GROMACS .gro file of C-alpha atoms in nm:
model
  197
    1MET     CA    1   0.000  -0.001   0.001
    2PRO     CA    2   0.159   0.328  -0.107
    3GLY     CA    3   0.042   0.535   0.190
    4GLY     CA    4  -0.088   0.837   0.002
    5GLY     CA    5  -0.388   1.041   0.111
    6ALA     CA    6  -0.266   1.100   0.466
    7GLU     CA    7  -0.200   1.466   0.378
    8VAL     CA    8  -0.191   1.613   0.730
    9PHE     CA    9  -0.420   1.473   1.000
   10SER     CA   10  -0.541   1.811   1.128
   11ASP     CA   11  -0.920   1.833   1.086
   12ARG     CA   12  -0.893   2.207   1.029
   13VAL     CA   13  -0.648   2.169   0.742
   14ARG     CA   14  -0.823   1.867   0.590
   15ARG     CA   15  -1.151   2.060   0.569
   16ILE     CA   16  -0.972   2.312   0.346
   17ILE     CA   17  -0.731   2.108   0.135
   18CYS     CA   18  -0.894   1.764   0.107
   19ASP     CA   19  -1.249   1.761   0.241
   20HIS     CA   20  -1.338   1.489  -0.010
   21LYS     CA   21  -1.101   1.237   0.154
   22ILE     CA   22  -1.142   1.023   0.464
   23ASP     CA   23  -1.038   1.194   0.785
   24GLY     CA   24  -0.706   1.134   0.961
   25ASN     CA   25  -0.847   0.884   1.210
   26GLU     CA   26  -0.997   0.679   0.928
   27TRP     CA   27  -0.664   0.687   0.742
   28LEU     CA   28  -0.481   0.561   1.050
   29GLU     CA   29  -0.743   0.292   1.115
   30THR     CA   30  -0.714   0.174   0.753
   31ALA     CA   31  -0.337   0.147   0.794
   32ARG     CA   32  -0.383  -0.035   1.128
   33ILE     CA   33  -0.615  -0.291   0.967
   34ALA     CA   34  -0.371  -0.346   0.678
   35HIS     CA   35  -0.087  -0.401   0.926
   36GLU     CA   36  -0.296  -0.643   1.132
   37LEU     CA   37  -0.363  -0.839   0.810
   38GLY     CA   38   0.013  -0.863   0.756
   39LEU     CA   39   0.042  -0.595   0.486
   40LYS     CA   40   0.333  -0.355   0.502
   41THR     CA   41   0.257   0.004   0.400
   42ASN     CA   42   0.415   0.341   0.344
   43CYS     CA   43   0.303   0.658   0.516
   44THR     CA   44   0.314   1.017   0.398
   45MET     CA   45   0.274   1.374   0.515
   46LEU     CA   46   0.191   1.671   0.293
   47TYR     CA   47   0.359   1.993   0.405
   48GLY     CA   48   0.401   2.346   0.274
   49HIS     CA   49   0.038   2.459   0.254
   50LEU     CA   50  -0.186   2.580   0.543
   51GLU     CA   51  -0.047   2.363   0.821
   52THR     CA   52   0.118   2.484   1.139
   53GLY     CA   53   0.421   2.333   1.309
   54GLU     CA   54   0.183   2.186   1.565
   55ASP     CA   55  -0.013   2.014   1.286
   56LEU     CA   56   0.303   1.855   1.148
   57ALA     CA   57   0.420   1.744   1.493
   58ASP     CA   58   0.079   1.591   1.567
   59HIS     CA   59   0.089   1.405   1.236
   60LEU     CA   60   0.432   1.257   1.309
   61VAL     CA   61   0.338   1.165   1.666
   62ARG     CA   62   0.031   0.978   1.544
   63LEU     CA   63   0.231   0.789   1.278
   64ARG     CA   64   0.494   0.703   1.538
   65ALA     CA   65   0.233   0.571   1.780
   66LEU     CA   66   0.077   0.349   1.515
   67GLN     CA   67   0.419   0.219   1.417
   68ASP     CA   68   0.493   0.140   1.783
   69ASP     CA   69   0.170  -0.063   1.791
   70THR     CA   70   0.192  -0.244   1.457
   71ASN     CA   71   0.544  -0.214   1.312
   72GLY     CA   72   0.372  -0.207   0.971
   73PHE     CA   73   0.519   0.104   0.809
   74VAL     CA   74   0.819   0.045   0.587
   75THR     CA   75   0.876   0.396   0.454
   76PHE     CA   76   0.781   0.751   0.543
   77ILE     CA   77   0.757   0.998   0.254
   78PRO     CA   78   0.732   1.371   0.330
   79LEU     CA   79   0.562   1.534   0.032
   80ALA     CA   80   0.591   1.904  -0.050
   81PHE     CA   81   0.271   2.075  -0.156
   82HIS     CA   82   0.275   2.216  -0.512
   83PRO     CA   83   0.023   2.502  -0.515
   84ALA     CA   84   0.015   2.576  -0.891
   85ASN     CA   85  -0.311   2.480  -1.061
   86THR     CA   86  -0.490   2.445  -0.726
   87ALA     CA   87  -0.722   2.667  -0.525
   88LEU     CA   88  -0.414   2.756  -0.316
   89ALA     CA   89  -0.210   2.883  -0.613
   90HIS     CA   90  -0.137   3.203  -0.419
   91LEU     CA   91   0.092   3.008  -0.184
   92SER     CA   92   0.466   2.978  -0.248
   93THR     CA   93   0.629   2.648  -0.321
   94THR     CA   94   0.845   2.500  -0.048
   95SER     CA   95   1.210   2.595  -0.025
   96GLY     CA   96   1.499   2.350  -0.033
   97PHE     CA   97   1.561   2.443   0.329
   98ASN     CA   98   1.207   2.345   0.431
   99ASP     CA   99   1.231   2.020   0.233
  100LEU     CA  100   1.554   1.926   0.412
  101LYS     CA  101   1.409   2.034   0.749
  102GLN     CA  102   1.112   1.798   0.699
  103ILE     CA  103   1.347   1.509   0.613
  104ALA     CA  104   1.564   1.573   0.922
  105ILE     CA  105   1.272   1.613   1.163
  106SER     CA  106   1.108   1.302   1.018
  107ARG     CA  107   1.420   1.094   1.067
  108LEU     CA  108   1.455   1.206   1.429
  109MET     CA  109   1.087   1.167   1.512
  110LEU     CA  110   1.023   0.844   1.320
  111ASP     CA  111   1.326   0.644   1.422
  112ASN     CA  112   1.093   0.345   1.442
  113ILE     CA  113   1.022   0.356   1.066
  114PRO     CA  114   1.314   0.205   0.877
  115HIS     CA  115   1.315   0.421   0.566
  116ILE     CA  116   1.269   0.791   0.490
  117LYS     CA  117   1.226   0.871   0.125
  118ALA     CA  118   1.349   1.188  -0.047
  119TYR     CA  119   1.112   1.188  -0.342
  120TRP     CA  120   1.332   1.346  -0.612
  121ILE     CA  121   1.049   1.399  -0.856
  122MET     CA  122   0.894   1.637  -0.603
  123MET     CA  123   1.195   1.803  -0.444
  124THR     CA  124   1.435   1.799  -0.743
  125PRO     CA  125   1.723   1.555  -0.780
  126SER     CA  126   1.970   1.800  -0.625
  127VAL     CA  127   1.772   1.849  -0.302
  128ALA     CA  128   1.696   1.475  -0.284
  129GLN     CA  129   2.068   1.410  -0.314
  130ILE     CA  130   2.147   1.644  -0.022
  131ALA     CA  131   1.860   1.487   0.174
  132GLN     CA  132   2.065   1.163   0.185
  133ARG     CA  133   2.283   1.347   0.437
  134PHE     CA  134   1.987   1.487   0.633
  135GLY     CA  135   1.823   1.159   0.729
  136ALA     CA  136   1.677   1.011   0.408
  137ASN     CA  137   1.803   0.670   0.301
  138ASP     CA  138   1.588   0.630  -0.011
  139ILE     CA  139   1.603   0.857  -0.311
  140ASP     CA  140   1.334   0.663  -0.499
  141GLY     CA  141   1.403   0.518  -0.838
  142THR     CA  142   1.254   0.509  -1.178
  143VAL     CA  143   0.913   0.662  -1.223
  144VAL     CA  144   0.732   0.575  -1.544
  145GLU     CA  145   0.473   0.852  -1.538
  146GLU     CA  146   0.396   1.083  -1.250
  147LYS     CA  147   0.076   1.288  -1.280
  148ILE     CA  148  -0.020   1.430  -0.943
  149TYR     CA  149   0.274   1.670  -0.897
  150HIS     CA  150   0.305   1.752  -1.263
  151ASP     CA  151  -0.064   1.839  -1.293
  152ALA     CA  152  -0.005   2.073  -0.995
  153GLY     CA  153   0.285   2.244  -1.170
  154ALA     CA  154   0.597   2.040  -1.090
  155THR     CA  155   0.871   2.100  -1.345
  156THR     CA  156   1.105   1.816  -1.254
  157ALA     CA  157   1.169   1.541  -1.506
  158GLN     CA  158   0.947   1.235  -1.490
  159HIS     CA  159   1.238   0.995  -1.507
  160LEU     CA  160   1.613   0.977  -1.438
  161ARG     CA  161   1.853   0.739  -1.602
  162ARG     CA  162   1.987   0.463  -1.380
  163GLN     CA  163   2.343   0.597  -1.407
  164ASP     CA  164   2.223   0.943  -1.298
  165LEU     CA  165   2.057   0.800  -0.988
  166LEU     CA  166   2.370   0.602  -0.905
  167ARG     CA  167   2.587   0.914  -0.947
  168LEU     CA  168   2.359   1.124  -0.723
  169ILE     CA  169   2.375   0.865  -0.447
  170ARG     CA  170   2.749   0.808  -0.469
  171GLU     CA  171   2.828   1.180  -0.479
  172ALA     CA  172   2.628   1.214  -0.155
  173GLY     CA  173   2.871   0.966   0.002
  174ARG     CA  174   2.622   0.681   0.007
  175GLU     CA  175   2.632   0.337  -0.150
  176PRO     CA  176   2.343   0.273  -0.391
  177VAL     CA  177   2.144  -0.045  -0.343
  178GLU     CA  178   1.871  -0.146  -0.585
  179ARG     CA  179   1.576  -0.285  -0.395
  180ASP     CA  180   1.228  -0.423  -0.445
  181THR     CA  181   0.915  -0.270  -0.288
  182THR     CA  182   0.983  -0.444   0.045
  183TYR     CA  183   1.345  -0.321   0.054
  184LYS     CA  184   1.503  -0.654  -0.027
  185PRO     CA  185   1.825  -0.594  -0.223
  186VAL     CA  186   1.815  -0.681  -0.591
  187THR     CA  187   2.115  -0.795  -0.794
  188ARG     CA  188   2.102  -0.720  -1.163
  189THR     CA  189   2.323  -0.828  -1.449
  190GLU     CA  190   2.278  -0.778  -1.822
  191SER     CA  191   2.064  -1.093  -1.848
  192SER     CA  192   1.919  -1.163  -1.503
  193LEU     CA  193   1.753  -1.013  -1.198
  194THR     CA  194   1.774  -1.170  -0.853
  195VAL     CA  195   1.599  -1.062  -0.534
  196LEU     CA  196   1.810  -1.143  -0.229
  197VAL     CA  197   1.597  -1.281   0.053
   0.00000   0.00000   0.00000
């Protein structure tokens, strides 16, 4: 389960930015049920819109508590709000500083979630690269077609070549590891693909 739709759990904010979605408690209960059924999921947080610092802290505390109970989250993905082409187009986009701050706070707060993703398609490859030194340990990989952020005005590419991803990771002082969706390492040669169990 990809973990999208969490946005920010604040009822006040949800009424404004996503009143058509389930509320935060329902999102958490859905994740709890999935975890109890043995499914591993991701979790997300949308920042850079109308939220306060207290809203973000509450969101992280609630994710942390559920993870303490179920150990079902594999990855946390902080997602920057892109205001273009939305009713909130008057807002500014997030800064690289704010993107890195969210990664760092998330890593400190969610030390019980194994992976923090720096979603390069949203924060640019350069900021995602730096995020590897601010607490992220996943830069994401190939994306075939991303619509949500690009419909909202994102100008990043929709794909990066494998060698570009490897270079970004190595230049950040990290060792790239190809993985499957459950974070099992994958070994790849010209003619084969093996998932290491």
